[in-house]
């Protein structure tokens, strides 16, 4: 099975081509550029490097979130459009799981995170089981950093924090967890679409490609404000073909 | 051998409509699927960009599938893929741009970038062939412009609004009258039931330039209503709407006709969301008749006045002839504008 995997959920861009469990090509950049201009050229390049065309891809795997809303939409729209228009499989993988997957050969808690501003993070807790399989311990969510620290204290295990945004909180993690706090290296802090592809190879394909959307993990501010005084039940369809 | 049909798959997602169309030879609409988000944005009294972007992701492949099915074509039949890349809301534009690029790439088709405003003008092509030089009055929620077209696909702004767009003024005074967003249609309906009794200002109507201004009118309207509220006077909503609409139409029609006469224009296209306004349609027809003008006024069909993929396909047909293609690095350009004419002086 040929897989094309893509991650545009944060500043970094990563794309990879896999054939079964073999990584044929991967390209990862971490420069502040618009993913809209860089994603398809990057895909074009690694497909050419792999001597494949897009219609020879059997499964499109995308980092489904959380992350930057605009970045997620570019990746998700690209992946779902490929799968839809070429009648191929589509799989979404957590952007956080993909980062956690960068760390192998440990049974420490794996805590990937993205800065969500105002002292909040998008994070989840992962761990490798006895067979080395990545498992999800605490599901992905949007939480205050203080709440994450409190939750991790209860688990009382060695922790590896992962992601380029971890640096913003490193002092607080050291103060809270002392010797139990560990930090991933630069290589593991970047998303790697090859890891995303390997995780995506194990999942079931999406049933309804049209309905596939990013896991933003947050409602918009406008909707939150509206819901304070209104009910979301029994309304007309918000979007309708006319 | 029969020559192949020119078929363009066209995407539009610049604001709160996801639309995909299949257009034959720039003149025939094989399909034009429009998914509108109005019911969603009504909750907030206007379009919320992040909410709009999220809806576009939910609908872009659905609309594509429906457009291809309704047109009864396959990807092999297509000549090119076209997409609006600006102006508009950047997050919304990006969904159409991303989907269009991906489809063009997957099926090895050329990609045609289209200016949304050119699309609005070319919606008139579904009524009759366009004749140049042509004058277009573009009126929508974001634009109020007079555009001169020397030839197909060539656009120069010769008049522009100095502040609010006409459609924006409708939405703002609509809010004061308690009309849900978008207010244009209801204000138009009320206006037909009332009379122009308030004599609101016709800004810049006698000035020696081709520009517009609607913020003074909006303020005069709001002040009138607030003043009446304070002294407990009840004003006629119908007369308020009629007076507002008369002021807008007086300025639009007077200045547009003046430019058309000065430039010796034979065909006037009125385009954009406000082109659906019945009052504007009636007045222009009346002036042309009363003054015996040799001016052909073309309004797109109502369904094509709002944002839609068909108009993008019609504009793309011209760009295809000019071989104006984009690469895989095409980006959304939220502030894309036609160039101003060399003679334009703000």
Coordinates of C-alpha atoms in Angstrom, one line a residue:
Chain A
X1 CA 0.0 0.0 0.0
X2 CA 1.4 3.4 -1.0
X3 CA 0.8 6.2 1.5
X4 CA 1.1 9.9 1.2
X5 CA 1.2 11.6 4.6
X6 CA 1.1 15.3 5.4
X7 CA 1.2 17.6 8.4
X8 CA 0.6 21.3 8.3
X9 CA -0.8 21.7 11.7
X10 CA 1.8 24.1 13.0
X11 CA 4.7 26.2 11.7
X12 CA 6.6 23.1 10.5
X13 CA 5.6 21.4 7.3
X14 CA 6.2 17.7 6.8
X15 CA 5.3 15.4 3.9
X16 CA 6.2 11.7 3.4
X17 CA 5.7 8.9 1.0
X18 CA 5.6 5.3 2.3
X19 CA 5.2 2.0 0.6
X20 CA 3.9 -0.4 3.2
X21 CA 6.2 0.1 6.2
X22 CA 9.1 1.4 4.1
X23 CA 9.7 5.2 4.0
X24 CA 10.4 6.2 0.4
X25 CA 10.7 10.0 0.9
X26 CA 10.2 12.6 3.5
X27 CA 10.6 16.4 3.5
X28 CA 10.3 18.5 6.6
X29 CA 10.8 22.2 6.9
X30 CA 10.4 24.6 9.8
X31 CA 10.4 28.0 8.3
X32 CA 7.7 30.6 8.7
X33 CA 6.0 30.2 5.4
X34 CA 2.5 30.0 4.3
X35 CA 1.5 26.3 3.9
X36 CA -0.9 27.3 1.2
X37 CA 2.1 28.1 -1.1
X38 CA 4.4 25.3 0.0
X39 CA 2.3 22.1 0.6
X40 CA 1.5 21.0 -3.0
X41 CA 5.0 21.9 -4.3
X42 CA 6.4 19.7 -1.5
X43 CA 4.0 16.9 -2.3
X44 CA 4.9 17.1 -6.0
X45 CA 8.6 16.9 -5.2
X46 CA 8.5 13.9 -2.9
X47 CA 6.1 12.0 -5.3
X48 CA 8.6 12.6 -8.1
X49 CA 11.5 11.5 -5.8
X50 CA 9.5 8.4 -5.1
X51 CA 8.7 7.8 -8.9
X52 CA 5.0 7.9 -8.1
X53 CA 2.1 10.0 -9.2
X54 CA -0.8 10.9 -7.0
X55 CA -3.2 8.4 -8.5
X56 CA -0.8 5.6 -7.4
X57 CA -1.3 6.6 -3.8
X58 CA -3.7 4.2 -2.0
X59 CA -4.2 6.1 1.2
X60 CA -3.9 9.8 2.1
X61 CA -3.0 10.4 5.8
X62 CA -3.2 13.8 7.4
X63 CA -2.5 15.4 10.8
X64 CA -6.1 16.2 11.8
X65 CA -5.3 18.4 14.7
X66 CA -5.1 20.0 17.1
X67 CA -3.0 22.9 15.8
X68 CA -3.2 26.2 13.9
X69 CA -6.7 26.4 12.5
X70 CA -5.6 27.7 9.1
X71 CA -2.8 25.2 8.9
X72 CA -5.1 22.3 9.8
X73 CA -7.6 23.4 7.1
X74 CA -5.0 23.5 4.4
X75 CA -3.8 19.9 5.2
X76 CA -7.2 18.5 5.8
X77 CA -8.7 20.1 2.6
X78 CA -5.7 18.9 0.5
X79 CA -5.9 15.3 1.9
X80 CA -9.7 15.0 1.7
X81 CA -9.8 16.5 -1.8
X82 CA -7.1 14.0 -3.0
X83 CA -9.0 11.1 -1.5
X84 CA -12.3 12.2 -2.8
X85 CA -11.2 13.1 -6.4
X86 CA -9.0 10.0 -6.8
X87 CA -11.4 7.6 -5.0
X88 CA -8.7 6.6 -2.5
X89 CA -8.6 6.0 1.3
X90 CA -8.4 8.9 3.8
X91 CA -7.1 8.6 7.4
X92 CA -6.8 11.3 10.0
X93 CA -4.2 11.0 12.8
X94 CA -3.8 13.2 15.9
X95 CA -1.1 15.8 15.3
X96 CA -0.1 15.2 18.9
X97 CA 0.1 11.4 18.5
X98 CA 2.4 11.9 15.6
X99 CA 4.8 14.0 17.7
X100 CA 4.6 11.4 20.6
X101 CA 5.5 8.7 18.0
X102 CA 8.9 10.4 17.5
X103 CA 10.0 9.0 20.9
X104 CA 10.7 5.2 20.9
X105 CA 12.2 2.7 23.4
X106 CA 10.8 4.2 26.6
X107 CA 7.8 3.6 28.9
X108 CA 7.8 7.2 30.2
X109 CA 4.7 9.3 29.7
X110 CA 4.9 11.1 26.4
X111 CA 3.4 14.6 26.5
X112 CA 3.4 16.4 23.2
X113 CA 2.0 20.0 23.3
X114 CA 1.3 23.1 21.2
X115 CA 1.1 26.6 22.7
X116 CA -2.6 27.7 22.5
X117 CA -1.8 31.2 24.0
X118 CA -3.1 32.8 27.1
X119 CA -1.4 30.1 29.2
X120 CA -3.3 27.3 27.5
X121 CA -2.0 24.3 25.6
X122 CA -3.3 21.7 23.2
X123 CA -2.0 18.5 24.6
X124 CA -2.6 14.8 25.2
X125 CA -0.8 12.1 27.2
X126 CA 0.7 9.0 25.4
X127 CA 2.7 6.0 26.4
X128 CA 4.3 3.0 24.6
X129 CA 3.0 -0.4 25.8
X130 CA 5.0 -3.5 26.4
X131 CA 5.0 -4.2 22.6
X132 CA 6.2 -0.7 21.8
X133 CA 2.8 0.3 20.5
X134 CA 1.8 3.9 21.1
X135 CA -1.3 4.2 23.3
X136 CA -3.3 7.2 24.3
X137 CA -3.5 7.7 28.1
X138 CA -5.3 11.1 28.3
X139 CA -7.1 12.2 25.2
X140 CA -6.2 15.4 23.2
X141 CA -7.6 18.6 24.7
X142 CA -7.3 22.3 25.2
X143 CA -6.3 23.0 28.8
X144 CA -4.6 25.6 31.0
X145 CA -1.0 24.7 31.6
X146 CA -1.7 24.6 35.4
X147 CA -4.4 21.9 34.9
X148 CA -2.0 19.8 32.8
X149 CA 0.7 20.0 35.5
X150 CA -1.9 19.0 38.2
X151 CA -3.0 16.0 36.1
X152 CA 0.6 14.8 35.4
X153 CA 1.4 15.1 39.1
X154 CA -1.3 12.5 39.9
X155 CA 0.2 10.1 37.3
X156 CA 3.6 10.4 39.0
X157 CA 5.8 8.9 36.3
X158 CA 8.8 10.0 34.3
X159 CA 7.6 12.5 31.6
X160 CA 9.0 13.4 28.2
X161 CA 7.7 16.7 26.9
X162 CA 7.7 17.0 23.1
X163 CA 7.3 19.9 20.6
X164 CA 9.0 23.2 19.6
X165 CA 6.6 25.1 22.0
X166 CA 7.7 23.2 25.1
X167 CA 10.5 25.7 25.6
X168 CA 7.9 28.3 26.6
X169 CA 7.0 26.2 29.6
X170 CA 10.2 24.3 30.4
X171 CA 11.0 26.2 33.6
X172 CA 7.6 25.5 35.0
X173 CA 7.8 21.8 34.1
X174 CA 11.3 21.5 35.8
X175 CA 10.0 23.3 38.9
X176 CA 6.9 21.0 39.1
X177 CA 8.5 17.6 38.2
X178 CA 12.2 18.0 39.0
X179 CA 14.1 14.8 37.9
X180 CA 10.9 13.3 36.4
X181 CA 10.8 16.0 33.7
X182 CA 12.6 15.2 30.4
X183 CA 12.7 17.0 27.2
X184 CA 12.8 15.7 23.6
X185 CA 15.7 16.7 21.4
X186 CA 15.3 19.1 18.4
X187 CA 14.8 16.3 15.9
X188 CA 11.9 14.8 17.9
X189 CA 10.4 18.2 18.5
X190 CA 9.5 18.5 14.8
X191 CA 6.6 16.6 13.3
X192 CA 7.7 13.8 10.8
X193 CA 5.1 12.8 8.3
X194 CA 6.8 9.4 8.0
X195 CA 5.7 8.7 11.6
X196 CA 2.3 10.1 10.8
X197 CA 2.1 7.7 7.8
X198 CA 3.1 4.7 9.9
X199 CA 0.4 5.5 12.5
X200 CA -2.1 6.1 9.7
X201 CA -1.3 2.7 8.1
X202 CA -2.7 1.0 11.2
X203 CA -6.0 2.9 11.3
X204 CA -9.3 2.3 9.6
X205 CA -10.1 4.5 6.6
X206 CA -12.6 7.3 7.0
X207 CA -16.1 6.3 6.0
X208 CA -17.5 9.6 4.9
X209 CA -14.8 11.7 3.3
X210 CA -17.1 14.8 2.8
X211 CA -17.8 15.0 6.6
X212 CA -14.1 14.8 7.4
X213 CA -13.0 18.0 9.2
X214 CA -10.1 19.1 11.5
X215 CA -10.1 18.4 15.2
X216 CA -9.9 22.0 16.3
X217 CA -10.7 21.0 19.9
X218 CA -12.2 24.5 20.4
X219 CA -15.4 26.2 19.4
X220 CA -15.0 29.6 17.9
X221 CA -15.3 32.6 20.3
X222 CA -18.4 33.8 18.4
X223 CA -20.2 30.4 18.9
X224 CA -19.2 30.3 22.6
X225 CA -20.7 33.7 23.1
X226 CA -23.8 32.9 21.2
X227 CA -24.3 29.6 23.1
X228 CA -24.4 31.5 26.4
X229 CA -27.8 32.9 25.5
X230 CA -29.1 30.5 22.8
X231 CA -29.7 26.8 22.3
X232 CA -28.0 24.8 19.5
X233 CA -30.9 22.4 19.3
X234 CA -33.6 22.2 16.6
X235 CA -32.1 24.9 14.3
X236 CA -32.3 25.0 10.5
X237 CA -29.3 23.5 8.8
X238 CA -26.5 26.1 9.2
X239 CA -25.3 25.4 5.6
X240 CA -27.7 24.4 2.8
X241 CA -27.5 24.0 -0.9
X242 CA -29.8 26.4 -2.6
Chain B
X1 CA -13.7 14.8 -35.8
X2 CA -15.9 16.7 -33.4
X3 CA -13.9 19.3 -31.6
X4 CA -13.7 18.8 -27.8
X5 CA -16.0 20.9 -25.6
X6 CA -14.3 23.4 -23.4
X7 CA -15.3 22.5 -19.8
X8 CA -14.2 24.4 -16.8
X9 CA -14.7 23.3 -13.2
X10 CA -14.9 26.5 -11.2
X11 CA -14.6 27.1 -7.4
X12 CA -15.9 30.1 -5.4
X13 CA -15.4 30.4 -1.6
X14 CA -14.5 34.0 -0.9
X15 CA -17.1 34.7 1.8
X16 CA -20.0 32.6 3.1
X17 CA -21.0 30.6 0.0
X18 CA -19.2 27.4 -1.1
X19 CA -19.9 27.0 -4.8
X20 CA -18.7 24.7 -7.5
X21 CA -19.8 24.9 -11.2
X22 CA -19.1 23.2 -14.5
X23 CA -19.2 25.7 -17.4
X24 CA -19.1 24.9 -21.1
X25 CA -17.4 27.4 -23.5
X26 CA -17.8 30.2 -21.0
X27 CA -21.5 30.6 -21.8
X28 CA -23.4 27.5 -20.7
X29 CA -24.0 26.5 -17.1
X30 CA -24.0 22.7 -16.9
X31 CA -24.1 22.9 -13.1
X32 CA -23.8 25.6 -10.4
X33 CA -24.0 24.2 -6.9
X34 CA -24.2 26.8 -4.2
X35 CA -24.1 26.0 -0.4
X36 CA -24.9 29.1 1.6
X37 CA -24.0 29.6 5.2
X38 CA -26.5 32.4 5.9
X39 CA -28.4 30.4 8.6
X40 CA -25.2 30.1 10.5
X41 CA -24.0 33.7 10.3
X42 CA -27.5 35.0 11.0
X43 CA -26.8 33.9 14.6
X44 CA -24.0 36.5 14.9
X45 CA -25.5 39.4 12.8
X46 CA -22.8 39.1 10.1
X47 CA -20.2 36.7 8.7
X48 CA -17.7 35.4 11.3
X49 CA -14.6 34.5 9.3
X50 CA -13.5 31.5 11.4
X51 CA -17.0 30.0 11.3
X52 CA -17.1 30.6 7.6
X53 CA -13.8 28.9 7.0
X54 CA -14.9 25.8 9.0
X55 CA -18.1 25.5 7.0
X56 CA -16.2 25.7 3.7
X57 CA -14.1 22.6 4.8
X58 CA -17.4 20.7 5.5
X59 CA -18.8 21.5 2.0
X60 CA -16.1 21.8 -0.6
X61 CA -15.9 18.2 -1.7
X62 CA -19.6 17.7 -1.4
X63 CA -20.3 20.6 -3.7
X64 CA -17.6 19.3 -6.1
X65 CA -19.2 15.9 -6.3
X66 CA -22.7 17.4 -6.8
X67 CA -21.4 19.8 -9.5
X68 CA -19.7 17.0 -11.4
X69 CA -22.8 14.7 -11.1
X70 CA -25.3 17.4 -12.1
X71 CA -23.2 18.3 -15.2
X72 CA -22.8 14.6 -16.0
X73 CA -19.1 15.0 -16.8
X74 CA -15.9 13.1 -15.7
X75 CA -12.5 14.6 -14.8
X76 CA -11.2 13.4 -18.2
X77 CA -13.7 15.6 -19.9
X78 CA -12.4 18.8 -18.2
X79 CA -10.3 21.4 -19.9
X80 CA -9.2 23.4 -16.8
X81 CA -9.9 24.1 -13.1
X82 CA -10.6 27.7 -12.0
X83 CA -10.8 29.3 -8.6
X84 CA -11.4 32.7 -7.0
X85 CA -8.2 33.6 -5.3
X86 CA -9.3 37.1 -4.1
X87 CA -10.6 39.5 -2.9
X88 CA -12.4 38.1 0.1
X89 CA -11.8 36.5 3.6
X90 CA -8.4 34.8 3.5
X91 CA -9.5 31.7 5.5
X92 CA -12.5 31.2 3.2
X93 CA -10.6 31.8 0.0
X94 CA -7.9 29.3 1.1
X95 CA -10.4 26.4 1.1
X96 CA -11.4 26.9 -2.5
X97 CA -7.9 27.6 -3.6
X98 CA -6.6 24.5 -1.8
X99 CA -9.3 22.2 -3.2
X100 CA -9.0 23.6 -6.8
X101 CA -5.2 23.2 -6.8
X102 CA -5.4 19.7 -5.5
X103 CA -8.0 18.6 -8.2
X104 CA -6.0 20.4 -10.9
X105 CA -2.8 18.6 -9.7
X106 CA -4.4 15.2 -9.3
X107 CA -5.9 15.2 -12.8
X108 CA -3.1 17.1 -14.6
X109 CA -5.3 20.1 -15.5
X110 CA -4.3 23.7 -15.9
X111 CA -5.3 26.0 -13.0
X112 CA -6.8 29.4 -13.7
X113 CA -6.8 32.0 -10.9
X114 CA -9.8 34.3 -11.1
X115 CA -10.5 37.7 -9.5
X116 CA -13.8 37.5 -7.7
X117 CA -14.9 40.9 -9.0
X118 CA -14.2 39.9 -12.6
X119 CA -16.4 36.9 -11.8
X120 CA -19.3 39.2 -10.8
X121 CA -19.0 41.2 -14.0
X122 CA -18.8 38.0 -16.2
X123 CA -22.0 36.7 -14.6
X124 CA -23.7 39.0 -17.1
X125 CA -22.2 36.8 -19.9
X126 CA -25.0 34.3 -19.2
X127 CA -27.5 37.0 -20.4
X128 CA -25.8 38.0 -23.6
X129 CA -22.4 38.5 -25.2
X130 CA -20.5 41.4 -23.7
X131 CA -19.6 44.3 -26.0
X132 CA -16.5 46.5 -25.4
X133 CA -15.7 49.1 -24.3
X134 CA -18.0 48.3 -21.4
X135 CA -18.8 49.9 -18.1
X136 CA -19.5 47.9 -15.0
X137 CA -21.1 49.1 -11.9
X138 CA -20.0 46.7 -9.2
X139 CA -22.1 46.9 -6.0
X140 CA -21.8 44.4 -3.2
X141 CA -21.2 44.2 0.6
X142 CA -17.5 44.9 0.1
X143 CA -17.3 47.0 -3.1
X144 CA -18.9 49.9 -4.9
X145 CA -16.9 50.6 -8.1
X146 CA -17.2 51.8 -11.6
X147 CA -15.0 49.6 -13.8
X148 CA -14.1 50.3 -17.4
X149 CA -13.3 47.4 -19.7
X150 CA -11.5 48.3 -22.9
X151 CA -11.5 44.7 -24.0
X152 CA -12.3 41.2 -22.6
X153 CA -10.5 40.5 -19.4
X154 CA -9.1 44.1 -19.0
X155 CA -10.3 46.0 -16.0
X156 CA -9.7 49.6 -14.8
X157 CA -11.3 51.2 -11.8
X158 CA -12.5 54.7 -12.7
X159 CA -14.7 55.3 -9.6
X160 CA -14.7 53.9 -6.1
X161 CA -16.3 54.4 -2.7
X162 CA -14.4 56.6 -0.4
X163 CA -15.8 54.8 2.7
X164 CA -18.5 52.2 3.1
X165 CA -19.7 49.9 0.2
X166 CA -23.3 50.3 -0.7
X167 CA -24.2 46.7 0.5
X168 CA -22.4 47.4 3.8
X169 CA -24.6 50.5 4.3
X170 CA -27.7 48.3 3.7
X171 CA -26.6 45.8 6.3
X172 CA -25.8 48.5 8.9
X173 CA -29.1 50.4 8.5
X174 CA -30.9 47.0 8.4
X175 CA -29.5 46.3 11.8
X176 CA -31.0 49.6 13.1
X177 CA -34.4 48.5 11.7
X178 CA -34.1 45.1 13.3
X179 CA -33.7 43.2 10.1
X180 CA -31.5 40.1 10.3
X181 CA -28.4 39.9 8.2
X182 CA -28.2 40.1 5.2
X183 CA -30.7 43.0 5.1
X184 CA -30.6 44.1 1.4
X185 CA -33.6 42.1 0.2
X186 CA -35.9 43.1 3.1
X187 CA -34.9 46.8 2.9
X188 CA -35.7 46.6 -0.8
X189 CA -39.1 45.1 -0.1
X190 CA -40.0 47.7 2.6
X191 CA -38.8 50.5 0.3
X192 CA -41.3 49.5 -2.3
X193 CA -44.1 50.0 0.4
X194 CA -43.0 53.5 1.5
X195 CA -42.1 57.0 0.2
X196 CA -39.0 59.1 0.2
X197 CA -40.0 61.5 3.0
X198 CA -36.8 62.0 4.9
X199 CA -34.7 63.4 2.2
X200 CA -31.4 61.9 3.3
X201 CA -28.1 63.4 1.8
X202 CA -27.0 62.3 -1.6
X203 CA -23.3 62.5 -1.0
X204 CA -21.0 63.6 -3.8
X205 CA -23.8 63.5 -6.3
X206 CA -22.8 66.9 -7.8
X207 CA -19.1 66.6 -7.3
X208 CA -16.9 66.5 -10.4
X209 CA -15.5 63.0 -9.9
X210 CA -16.7 59.4 -10.3
X211 CA -16.5 58.4 -6.6
X212 CA -19.1 57.4 -4.1
X213 CA -19.6 57.8 -0.3
X214 CA -22.2 56.1 1.8
X215 CA -21.1 56.6 5.4
X216 CA -22.7 60.1 5.7
X217 CA -26.0 58.6 4.5
X218 CA -25.7 55.8 7.0
X219 CA -25.0 58.2 9.9
X220 CA -27.9 60.5 8.9
X221 CA -30.2 57.4 8.9
X222 CA -29.0 56.2 12.3
X223 CA -29.3 59.8 13.8
X224 CA -32.8 60.2 12.5
X225 CA -33.9 56.9 14.1
X226 CA -32.1 57.6 17.4
X227 CA -33.5 61.1 17.6
X228 CA -37.1 59.8 17.1
X229 CA -36.5 57.1 19.7
X230 CA -35.4 59.7 22.2
X231 CA -38.5 61.9 21.8
X232 CA -40.7 58.8 21.7
X233 CA -41.8 59.3 18.1
X234 CA -42.6 56.3 15.9
X235 CA -41.2 56.5 12.4
X236 CA -42.5 54.5 9.4
X237 CA -40.1 51.7 8.6
X238 CA -41.4 51.7 5.1
X239 CA -40.7 55.4 4.6
X240 CA -37.3 55.1 6.3
X241 CA -36.3 52.2 3.9
X242 CA -37.7 54.0 0.9
X243 CA -35.8 57.2 1.8
X244 CA -32.5 55.3 2.3
X245 CA -32.9 53.3 -0.9
X246 CA -33.8 56.4 -2.9
X247 CA -30.6 58.2 -1.7
X248 CA -28.4 55.2 -2.5
X249 CA -30.0 54.7 -6.0
X250 CA -30.0 58.4 -6.8
X251 CA -26.2 58.6 -6.3
X252 CA -25.4 55.2 -8.0
X253 CA -27.6 55.9 -11.0
X254 CA -26.7 59.6 -11.5
X255 CA -23.0 59.0 -11.4
X256 CA -23.0 55.8 -13.4
X257 CA -25.1 57.3 -16.2
X258 CA -22.9 60.4 -16.3
X259 CA -19.8 58.3 -16.8
X260 CA -21.5 56.2 -19.4
X261 CA -22.4 59.3 -21.4
X262 CA -19.0 60.8 -21.0
X263 CA -17.2 57.7 -22.2
X264 CA -19.7 56.9 -25.0
X265 CA -20.4 53.5 -23.5
X266 CA -23.0 51.3 -25.2
X267 CA -23.2 48.5 -22.6
X268 CA -23.5 48.8 -18.9
X269 CA -23.2 45.7 -16.6
X270 CA -24.6 46.0 -13.1
X271 CA -23.1 43.3 -10.9
X272 CA -22.5 42.1 -7.4
X273 CA -25.0 41.3 -4.6
X274 CA -26.7 44.7 -4.7
X275 CA -27.4 44.1 -8.5
X276 CA -30.3 42.0 -7.2
X277 CA -31.9 45.1 -5.8
X278 CA -35.3 45.7 -7.6
X279 CA -35.3 49.4 -6.9
X280 CA -31.9 49.8 -8.7
X281 CA -33.0 47.7 -11.6
X282 CA -36.2 49.6 -12.1
X283 CA -34.6 53.1 -11.8
X284 CA -31.8 52.3 -14.3
X285 CA -34.3 51.0 -16.8
X286 CA -36.5 54.1 -16.3
X287 CA -33.6 56.6 -16.8
X288 CA -32.5 54.8 -20.0
X289 CA -36.0 55.0 -21.3
X290 CA -36.8 58.6 -20.2
X291 CA -33.6 59.9 -21.6
X292 CA -33.7 57.8 -24.8
X293 CA -30.2 56.6 -24.1
X294 CA -28.4 54.2 -26.5
X295 CA -27.3 52.2 -23.5
X296 CA -27.8 48.5 -23.1
X297 CA -28.1 47.8 -19.3
X298 CA -27.4 44.1 -18.5
X299 CA -28.2 42.6 -15.1
X300 CA -27.1 39.1 -14.3
X301 CA -30.0 36.7 -13.4
X302 CA -30.8 37.0 -9.6
X303 CA -29.2 33.6 -8.8
X304 CA -25.9 34.8 -10.3
X305 CA -25.8 38.2 -8.5
X306 CA -24.6 36.6 -5.3
X307 CA -21.4 34.6 -5.1
X308 CA -21.3 31.5 -7.3
X309 CA -19.0 29.3 -9.2
X310 CA -20.7 29.9 -12.6
X311 CA -19.5 33.5 -12.7
X312 CA -16.0 32.3 -11.9
X313 CA -16.2 29.9 -14.8
X314 CA -17.3 32.6 -17.2
X315 CA -14.4 34.9 -16.2
X316 CA -12.0 31.9 -16.4
X317 CA -13.1 31.2 -20.0
X318 CA -11.5 34.6 -20.9
X319 CA -8.4 33.9 -18.8
X320 CA -8.0 30.5 -20.5
X321 CA -7.9 32.2 -23.9
X322 CA -5.1 34.5 -22.6
X323 CA -3.4 31.4 -21.1
X324 CA -3.2 33.0 -17.6
X325 CA -2.4 30.0 -15.5
X326 CA -1.2 29.6 -11.9
X327 CA 1.2 27.1 -10.4
X328 CA 0.9 24.8 -7.4
X329 CA 2.1 27.7 -5.2
X330 CA -1.1 29.8 -5.9
X331 CA -2.0 31.6 -2.7
X332 CA -5.2 33.4 -1.6
X333 CA -4.9 37.2 -2.0
X334 CA -7.6 38.7 0.3
X335 CA -7.0 42.3 -0.9
X336 CA -6.7 41.7 -4.6
X337 CA -7.9 44.7 -6.6
X338 CA -8.3 45.7 -10.2
X339 CA -5.8 48.5 -11.1
X340 CA -7.0 52.1 -11.0
X341 CA -7.1 53.8 -14.3
X342 CA -4.1 56.1 -15.0
X343 CA -6.5 59.1 -15.0
X344 CA -8.1 58.1 -11.6
X345 CA -7.6 60.8 -8.9
X346 CA -8.9 59.9 -5.5

